[in-house]
Coordinates of C-alpha atoms and ligand atoms in Angstrom, one line a residue:
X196 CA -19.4 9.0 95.9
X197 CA -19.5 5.2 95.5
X198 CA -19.6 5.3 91.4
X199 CA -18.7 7.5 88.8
X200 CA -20.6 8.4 85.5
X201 CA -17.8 6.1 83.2
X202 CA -18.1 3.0 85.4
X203 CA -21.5 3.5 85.5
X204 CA -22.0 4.0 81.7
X205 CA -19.4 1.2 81.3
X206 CA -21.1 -1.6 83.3
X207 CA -25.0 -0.7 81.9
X208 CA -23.1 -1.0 78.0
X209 CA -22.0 -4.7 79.6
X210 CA -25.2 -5.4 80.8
X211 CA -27.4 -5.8 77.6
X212 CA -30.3 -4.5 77.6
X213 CA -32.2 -5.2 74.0
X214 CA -36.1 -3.9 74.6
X215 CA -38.1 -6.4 76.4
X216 CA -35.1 -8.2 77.8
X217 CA -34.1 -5.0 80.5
X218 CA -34.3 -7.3 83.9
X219 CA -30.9 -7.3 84.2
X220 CA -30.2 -3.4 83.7
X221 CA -33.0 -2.9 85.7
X222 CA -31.5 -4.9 89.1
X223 CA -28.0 -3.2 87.7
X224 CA -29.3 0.2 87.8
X225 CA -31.5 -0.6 91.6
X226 CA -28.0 -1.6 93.0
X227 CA -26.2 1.5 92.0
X228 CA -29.2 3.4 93.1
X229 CA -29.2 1.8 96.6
X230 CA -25.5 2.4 96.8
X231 CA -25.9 6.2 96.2
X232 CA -28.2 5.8 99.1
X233 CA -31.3 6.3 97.4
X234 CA -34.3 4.0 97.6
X235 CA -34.8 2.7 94.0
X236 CA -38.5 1.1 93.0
X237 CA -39.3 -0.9 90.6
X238 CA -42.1 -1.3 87.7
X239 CA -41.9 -4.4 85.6
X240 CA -38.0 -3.8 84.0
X241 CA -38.5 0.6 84.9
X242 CA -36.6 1.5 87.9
X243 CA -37.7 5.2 89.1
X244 CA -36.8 7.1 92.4
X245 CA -37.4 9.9 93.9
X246 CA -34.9 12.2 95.8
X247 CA -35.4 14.9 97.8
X248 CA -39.4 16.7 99.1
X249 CA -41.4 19.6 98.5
X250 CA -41.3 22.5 96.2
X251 CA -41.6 21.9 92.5
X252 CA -40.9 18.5 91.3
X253 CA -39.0 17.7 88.0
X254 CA -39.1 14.3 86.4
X255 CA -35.6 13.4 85.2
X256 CA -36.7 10.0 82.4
X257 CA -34.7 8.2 80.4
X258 CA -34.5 5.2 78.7
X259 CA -32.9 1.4 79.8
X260 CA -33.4 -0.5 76.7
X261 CA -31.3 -0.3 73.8
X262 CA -32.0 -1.5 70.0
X263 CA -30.4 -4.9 68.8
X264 CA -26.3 -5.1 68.3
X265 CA -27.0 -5.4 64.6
X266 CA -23.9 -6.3 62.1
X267 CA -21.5 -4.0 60.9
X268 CA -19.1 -3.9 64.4
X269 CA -15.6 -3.2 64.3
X270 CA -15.5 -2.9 68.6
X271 CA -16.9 -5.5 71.1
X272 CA -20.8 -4.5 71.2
X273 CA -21.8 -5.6 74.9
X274 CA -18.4 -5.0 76.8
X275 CA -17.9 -1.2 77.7
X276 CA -15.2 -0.9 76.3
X277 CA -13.3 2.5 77.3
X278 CA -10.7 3.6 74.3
X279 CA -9.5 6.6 72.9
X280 CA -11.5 8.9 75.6
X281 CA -14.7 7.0 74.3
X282 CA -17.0 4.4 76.1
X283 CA -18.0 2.0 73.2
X284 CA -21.2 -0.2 72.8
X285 CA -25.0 -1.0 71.6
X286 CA -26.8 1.9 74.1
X287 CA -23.7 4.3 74.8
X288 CA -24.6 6.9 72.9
X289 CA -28.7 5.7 73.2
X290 CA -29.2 6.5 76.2
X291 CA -27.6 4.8 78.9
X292 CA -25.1 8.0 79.1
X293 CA -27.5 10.0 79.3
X294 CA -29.3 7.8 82.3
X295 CA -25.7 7.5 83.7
X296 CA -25.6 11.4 83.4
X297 CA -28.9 12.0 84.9
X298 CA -27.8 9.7 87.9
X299 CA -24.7 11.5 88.2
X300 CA -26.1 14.8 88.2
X301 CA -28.9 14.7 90.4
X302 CA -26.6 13.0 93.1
X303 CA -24.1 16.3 92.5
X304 CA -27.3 18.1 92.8
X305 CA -28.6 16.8 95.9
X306 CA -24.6 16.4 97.3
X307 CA -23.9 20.0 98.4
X308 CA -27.0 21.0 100.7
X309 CA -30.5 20.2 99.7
X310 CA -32.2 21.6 97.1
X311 CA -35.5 23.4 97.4
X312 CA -37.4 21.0 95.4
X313 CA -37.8 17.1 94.1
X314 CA -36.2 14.7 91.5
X315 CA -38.2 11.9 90.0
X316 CA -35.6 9.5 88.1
X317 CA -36.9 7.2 85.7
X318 CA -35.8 4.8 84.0
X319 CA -37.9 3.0 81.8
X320 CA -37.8 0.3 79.4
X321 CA -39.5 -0.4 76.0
X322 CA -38.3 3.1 74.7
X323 CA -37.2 1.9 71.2
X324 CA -40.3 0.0 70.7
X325 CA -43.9 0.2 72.3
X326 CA -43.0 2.6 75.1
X327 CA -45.1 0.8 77.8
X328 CA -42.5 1.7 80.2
X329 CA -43.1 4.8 80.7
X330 CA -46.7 4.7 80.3
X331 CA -46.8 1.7 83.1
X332 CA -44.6 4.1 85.5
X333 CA -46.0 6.8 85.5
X334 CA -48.8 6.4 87.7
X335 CA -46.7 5.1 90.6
X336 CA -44.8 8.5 90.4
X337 CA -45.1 11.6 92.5
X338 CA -46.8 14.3 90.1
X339 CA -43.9 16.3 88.1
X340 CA -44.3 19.6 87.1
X341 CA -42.2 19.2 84.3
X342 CA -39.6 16.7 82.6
X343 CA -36.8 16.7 81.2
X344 CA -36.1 13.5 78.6
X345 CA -32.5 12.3 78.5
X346 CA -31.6 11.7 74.9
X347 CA -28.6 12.3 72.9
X348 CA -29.0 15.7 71.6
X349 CA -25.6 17.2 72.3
X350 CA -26.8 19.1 75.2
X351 CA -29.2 21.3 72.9
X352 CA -32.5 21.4 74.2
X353 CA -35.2 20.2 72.2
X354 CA -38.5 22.2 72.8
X355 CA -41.0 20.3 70.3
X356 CA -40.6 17.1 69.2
X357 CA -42.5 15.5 65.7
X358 CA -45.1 13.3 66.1
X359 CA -45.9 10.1 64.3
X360 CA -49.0 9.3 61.9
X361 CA -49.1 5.9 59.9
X362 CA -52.1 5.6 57.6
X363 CA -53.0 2.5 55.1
X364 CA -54.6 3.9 51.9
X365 CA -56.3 0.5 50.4
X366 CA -56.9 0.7 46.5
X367 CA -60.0 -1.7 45.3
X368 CA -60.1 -2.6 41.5
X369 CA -61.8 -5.7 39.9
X370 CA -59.3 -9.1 39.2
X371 CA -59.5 -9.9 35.4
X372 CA -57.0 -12.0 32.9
X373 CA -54.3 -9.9 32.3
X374 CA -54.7 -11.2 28.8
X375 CA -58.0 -10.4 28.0
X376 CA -58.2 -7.2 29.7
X377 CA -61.1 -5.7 31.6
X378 CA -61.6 -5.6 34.9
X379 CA -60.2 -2.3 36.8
X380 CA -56.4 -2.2 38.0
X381 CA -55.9 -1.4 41.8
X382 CA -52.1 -0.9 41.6
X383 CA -53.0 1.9 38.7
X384 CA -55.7 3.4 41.3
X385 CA -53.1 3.6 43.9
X386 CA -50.1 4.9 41.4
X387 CA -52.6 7.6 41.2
X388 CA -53.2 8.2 44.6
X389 CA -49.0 7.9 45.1
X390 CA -48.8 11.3 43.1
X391 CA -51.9 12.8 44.9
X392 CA -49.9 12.2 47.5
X393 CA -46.9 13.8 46.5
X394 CA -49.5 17.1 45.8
X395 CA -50.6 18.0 49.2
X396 CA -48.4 21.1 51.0
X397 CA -48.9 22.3 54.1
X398 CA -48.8 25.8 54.7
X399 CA -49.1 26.0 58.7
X400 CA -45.6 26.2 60.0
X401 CA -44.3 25.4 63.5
X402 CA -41.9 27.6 65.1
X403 CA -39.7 25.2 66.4
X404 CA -40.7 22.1 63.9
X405 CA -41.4 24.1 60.5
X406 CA -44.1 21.8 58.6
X407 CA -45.2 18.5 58.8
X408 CA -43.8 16.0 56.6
X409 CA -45.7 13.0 54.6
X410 CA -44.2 10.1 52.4
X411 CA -45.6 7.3 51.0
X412 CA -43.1 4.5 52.2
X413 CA -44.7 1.3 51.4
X414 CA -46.4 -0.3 48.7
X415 CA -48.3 -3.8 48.2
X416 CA -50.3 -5.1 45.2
X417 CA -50.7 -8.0 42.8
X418 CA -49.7 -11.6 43.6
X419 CA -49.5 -13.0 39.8
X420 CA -48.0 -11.3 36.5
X421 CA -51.3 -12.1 34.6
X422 CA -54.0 -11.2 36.9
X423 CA -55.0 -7.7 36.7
X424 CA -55.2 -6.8 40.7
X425 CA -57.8 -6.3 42.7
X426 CA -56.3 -4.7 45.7
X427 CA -53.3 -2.6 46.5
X428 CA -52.5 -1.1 49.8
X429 CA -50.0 2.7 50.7
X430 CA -48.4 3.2 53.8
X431 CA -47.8 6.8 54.4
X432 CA -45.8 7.7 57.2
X433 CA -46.4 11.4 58.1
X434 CA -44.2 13.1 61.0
X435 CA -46.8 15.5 62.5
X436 CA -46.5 19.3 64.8
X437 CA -48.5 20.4 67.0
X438 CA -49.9 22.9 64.5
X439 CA -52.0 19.8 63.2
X440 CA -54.4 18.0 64.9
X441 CA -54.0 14.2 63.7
X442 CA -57.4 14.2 62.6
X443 CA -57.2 17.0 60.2
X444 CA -54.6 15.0 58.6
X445 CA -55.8 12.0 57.8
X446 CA -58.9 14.6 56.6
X447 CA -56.3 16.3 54.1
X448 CA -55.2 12.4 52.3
X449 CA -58.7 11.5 52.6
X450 CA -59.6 14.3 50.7
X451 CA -56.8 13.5 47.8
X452 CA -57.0 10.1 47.1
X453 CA -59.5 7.6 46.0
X454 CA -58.8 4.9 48.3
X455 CA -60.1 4.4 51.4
X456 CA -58.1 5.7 54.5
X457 CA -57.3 3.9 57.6
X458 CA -55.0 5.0 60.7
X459 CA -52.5 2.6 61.3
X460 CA -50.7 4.5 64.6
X461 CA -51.5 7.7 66.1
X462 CA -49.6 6.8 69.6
X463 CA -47.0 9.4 69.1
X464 CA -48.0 12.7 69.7
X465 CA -46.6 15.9 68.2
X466 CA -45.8 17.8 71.6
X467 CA -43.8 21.3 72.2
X468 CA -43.1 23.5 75.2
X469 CA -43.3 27.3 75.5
X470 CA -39.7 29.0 75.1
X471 CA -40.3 30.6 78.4
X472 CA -41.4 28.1 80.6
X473 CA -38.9 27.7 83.8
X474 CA -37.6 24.0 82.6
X475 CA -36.6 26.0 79.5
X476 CA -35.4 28.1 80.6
X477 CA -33.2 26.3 83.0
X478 CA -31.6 24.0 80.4
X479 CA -31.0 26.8 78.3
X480 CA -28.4 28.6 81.1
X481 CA -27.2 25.4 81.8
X482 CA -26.0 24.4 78.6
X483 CA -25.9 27.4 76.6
X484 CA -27.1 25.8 73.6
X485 CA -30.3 27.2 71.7
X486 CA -33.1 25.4 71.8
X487 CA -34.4 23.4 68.3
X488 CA -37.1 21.2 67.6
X489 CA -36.2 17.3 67.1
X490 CA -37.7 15.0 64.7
X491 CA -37.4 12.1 66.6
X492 CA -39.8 10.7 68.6
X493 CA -39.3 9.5 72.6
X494 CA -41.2 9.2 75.5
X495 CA -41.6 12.6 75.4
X496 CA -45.2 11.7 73.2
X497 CA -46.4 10.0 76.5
X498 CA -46.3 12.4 79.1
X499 CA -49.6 13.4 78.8
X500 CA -49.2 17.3 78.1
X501 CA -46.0 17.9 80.5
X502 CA -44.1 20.9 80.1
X503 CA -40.5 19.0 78.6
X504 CA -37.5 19.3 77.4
X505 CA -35.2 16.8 75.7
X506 CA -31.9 17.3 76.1
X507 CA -28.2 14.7 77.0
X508 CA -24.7 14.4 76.2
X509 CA -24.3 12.8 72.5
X510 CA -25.6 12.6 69.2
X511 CA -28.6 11.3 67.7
X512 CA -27.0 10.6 64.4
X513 CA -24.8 7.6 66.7
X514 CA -28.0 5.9 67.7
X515 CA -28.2 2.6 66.2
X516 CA -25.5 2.4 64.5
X517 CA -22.4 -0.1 64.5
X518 CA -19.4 1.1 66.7
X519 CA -21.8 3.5 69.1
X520 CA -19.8 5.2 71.5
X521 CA -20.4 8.3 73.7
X522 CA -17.0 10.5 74.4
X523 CA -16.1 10.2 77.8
X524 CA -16.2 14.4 77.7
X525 CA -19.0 14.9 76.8
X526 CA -20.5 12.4 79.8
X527 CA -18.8 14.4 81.7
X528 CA -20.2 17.5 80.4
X529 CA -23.4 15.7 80.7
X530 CA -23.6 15.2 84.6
X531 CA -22.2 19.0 85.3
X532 CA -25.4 20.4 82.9
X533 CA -28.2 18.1 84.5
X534 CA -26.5 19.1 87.7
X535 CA -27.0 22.5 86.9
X536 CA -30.5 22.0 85.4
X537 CA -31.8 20.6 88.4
X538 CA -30.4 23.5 90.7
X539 CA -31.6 26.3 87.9
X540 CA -35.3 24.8 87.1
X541 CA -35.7 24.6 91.2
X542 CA -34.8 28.4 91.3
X543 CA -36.6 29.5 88.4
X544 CA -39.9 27.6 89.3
X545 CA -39.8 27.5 93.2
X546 CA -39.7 31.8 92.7
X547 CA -42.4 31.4 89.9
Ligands
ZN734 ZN1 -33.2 6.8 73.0

């Protein structure tokens, strides 16, 4: 095999790859592709291939771009740097071992005899921020079946994954002289709306997710400390399940507060996958981790209603953080469980 998981891992870290500037992971990636003899293609700054034919096809995506270096380091950032069994840097742990995992273990995979069945690798960019990658390479792909998303969950698979909901509740009052009075306060209209807020439950749970969650995390109003304001705006920032369709949701604050509602984002999609389905099933005996659901969000949102699971060496709780790193074992542990994925989802689906 011309490259290993660790030099891999260790050459994308020292090839930065901050969303929207992935060109040069992207050619990085396409090279070591080629050299494993596959025949990479490219979409914008998303590389994808596809390896093998026939029989049930499994998307393998992950993710090439990596959020800023941010302060805080104590290690060299863009280098790869390999210390203490741990490859260091910004995209380590998020999710270029988990790509360099995925490469590994499909090529394992497809090393000892074909496999009944075909890989779709992707690798896209603009994870962290508008995921256009994926959305943009998707159409060029062969039609998976199902997907599995490579993200740092310490090999646990995640069956359901929260969605995202970001609504603007505007207050409207009246401006008057704070001194004379009158008028009508918006920031005391919204206050009020704040705790109505904090009154709704939710009763529906999720299996895997439990209930949705919902928090007021930004406020605006007033400009002047003696004018009585006129206008003050919430952000709520609710992380949805599938139990909930979005629109009943913004229904429930509509029907608590006295402002008027507006939906910010509902791009991000609450999605889950039945514990039995074959892809499941197959990173479940590969691993032997139980399944969970993540609060997160990925690509995962994008795929459109494809039975998933997201599942890779590492730990969210790194991501983004100063000093990311990925052990070297558990890379390694990485490439022998998508290896093993790929081999037990073809099984388990091509008998189906
Ligand atoms: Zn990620």
């Amino acid at each position: 095999m011309s490259c290993d998981a660790v030099s891999l891992l260790r050459r994308l870290v020292a090839t930065p790859s901050e969303s929207g500037k992935e060109e040069a992971a992207a050619s990085l990636l396409e090279a070591e592709l080629k050299a494993l003899g596959w025949a990479p293609e490219r979409v914008g700054r998303s590389v994808y291939a596809v390896l093998g034919s026939g029989g049930p096809t499994l998307l393998l995506s992950s993710h090439l771009d990596t959020v800023p270096v941010g302060e805080g380091w104590t290690v060299p950032a863009l280098e790869g740097l390999l210390k203490d069994g741990r490859v260091y840097g910004r995209g380590s742990n998020d999710a270029k071992g988990c790509l360099s995992a995925m490469v590994l273990g499909a090529a394992a995979a497809f090393g000892k005899g074909a496999p009944k069945g075909t890989v779709v690798l992707s690798a896209s960019c603009e994870e962290e921020t508008t995921n256009s990658g994926i959305a943009e390479v998707l159409p060029h792909l062969p039609k998976p079946d199902a997907a599995v998303i490579g993200e740092p969950t310490g090999l646990a698979p995640a069956v359901a994954q929260k969605g995202l909901l970001i609504l603007e509740v505007t207050a409207r009052g009246r401006a008057a002289h704070a001194a004379w009075g009158g008028g009508e306060n918006a920031v005391s209209k919204a206050a009020r709306d704040v705790l109505a807020l904090e009154g709704i439950t939710f009763d529906r749970s999720h299996p895997a997710l439990g209930l949705p969650s919902l928090q007021v995390t930004q406020i605006h109003g007033g400009e002047r400390h003696n004018v009585i304001p006129d206008r003050c705006k919430l952000v709520v920032d609710i992380r949805t399940t599938p139990a909930y369709a979005p629109e009943e949701l913004v229904g429930l604050v509509k029907g608590r507060v006295e402002g008027t509602v507006s939906v910010r984002s509902q791009r991000l999609t609450a999605v889950d996958t039945a514990p039995s389905h074959p892809v499941v099933l197959a990173a479940v005996a590969a691993g032997g981790r139980e399944p969970f659901g993540s609060p997160t969000v990925s690509d995962w949102a994008y795929l459109k209603g494809l039975p998933a699971v997201k599942v890779g060496p590492g730990d969210s709780r790194r991501s983004h953080t100063p000093d990311e790193y990925l052990e070297v074992s558990e890379l390694l542990e990485g490439v022998g469980f998508y290896e093993r994925l790929i081999r037990g989802y073809f099984e388990l689906a091509g008998a189906a």
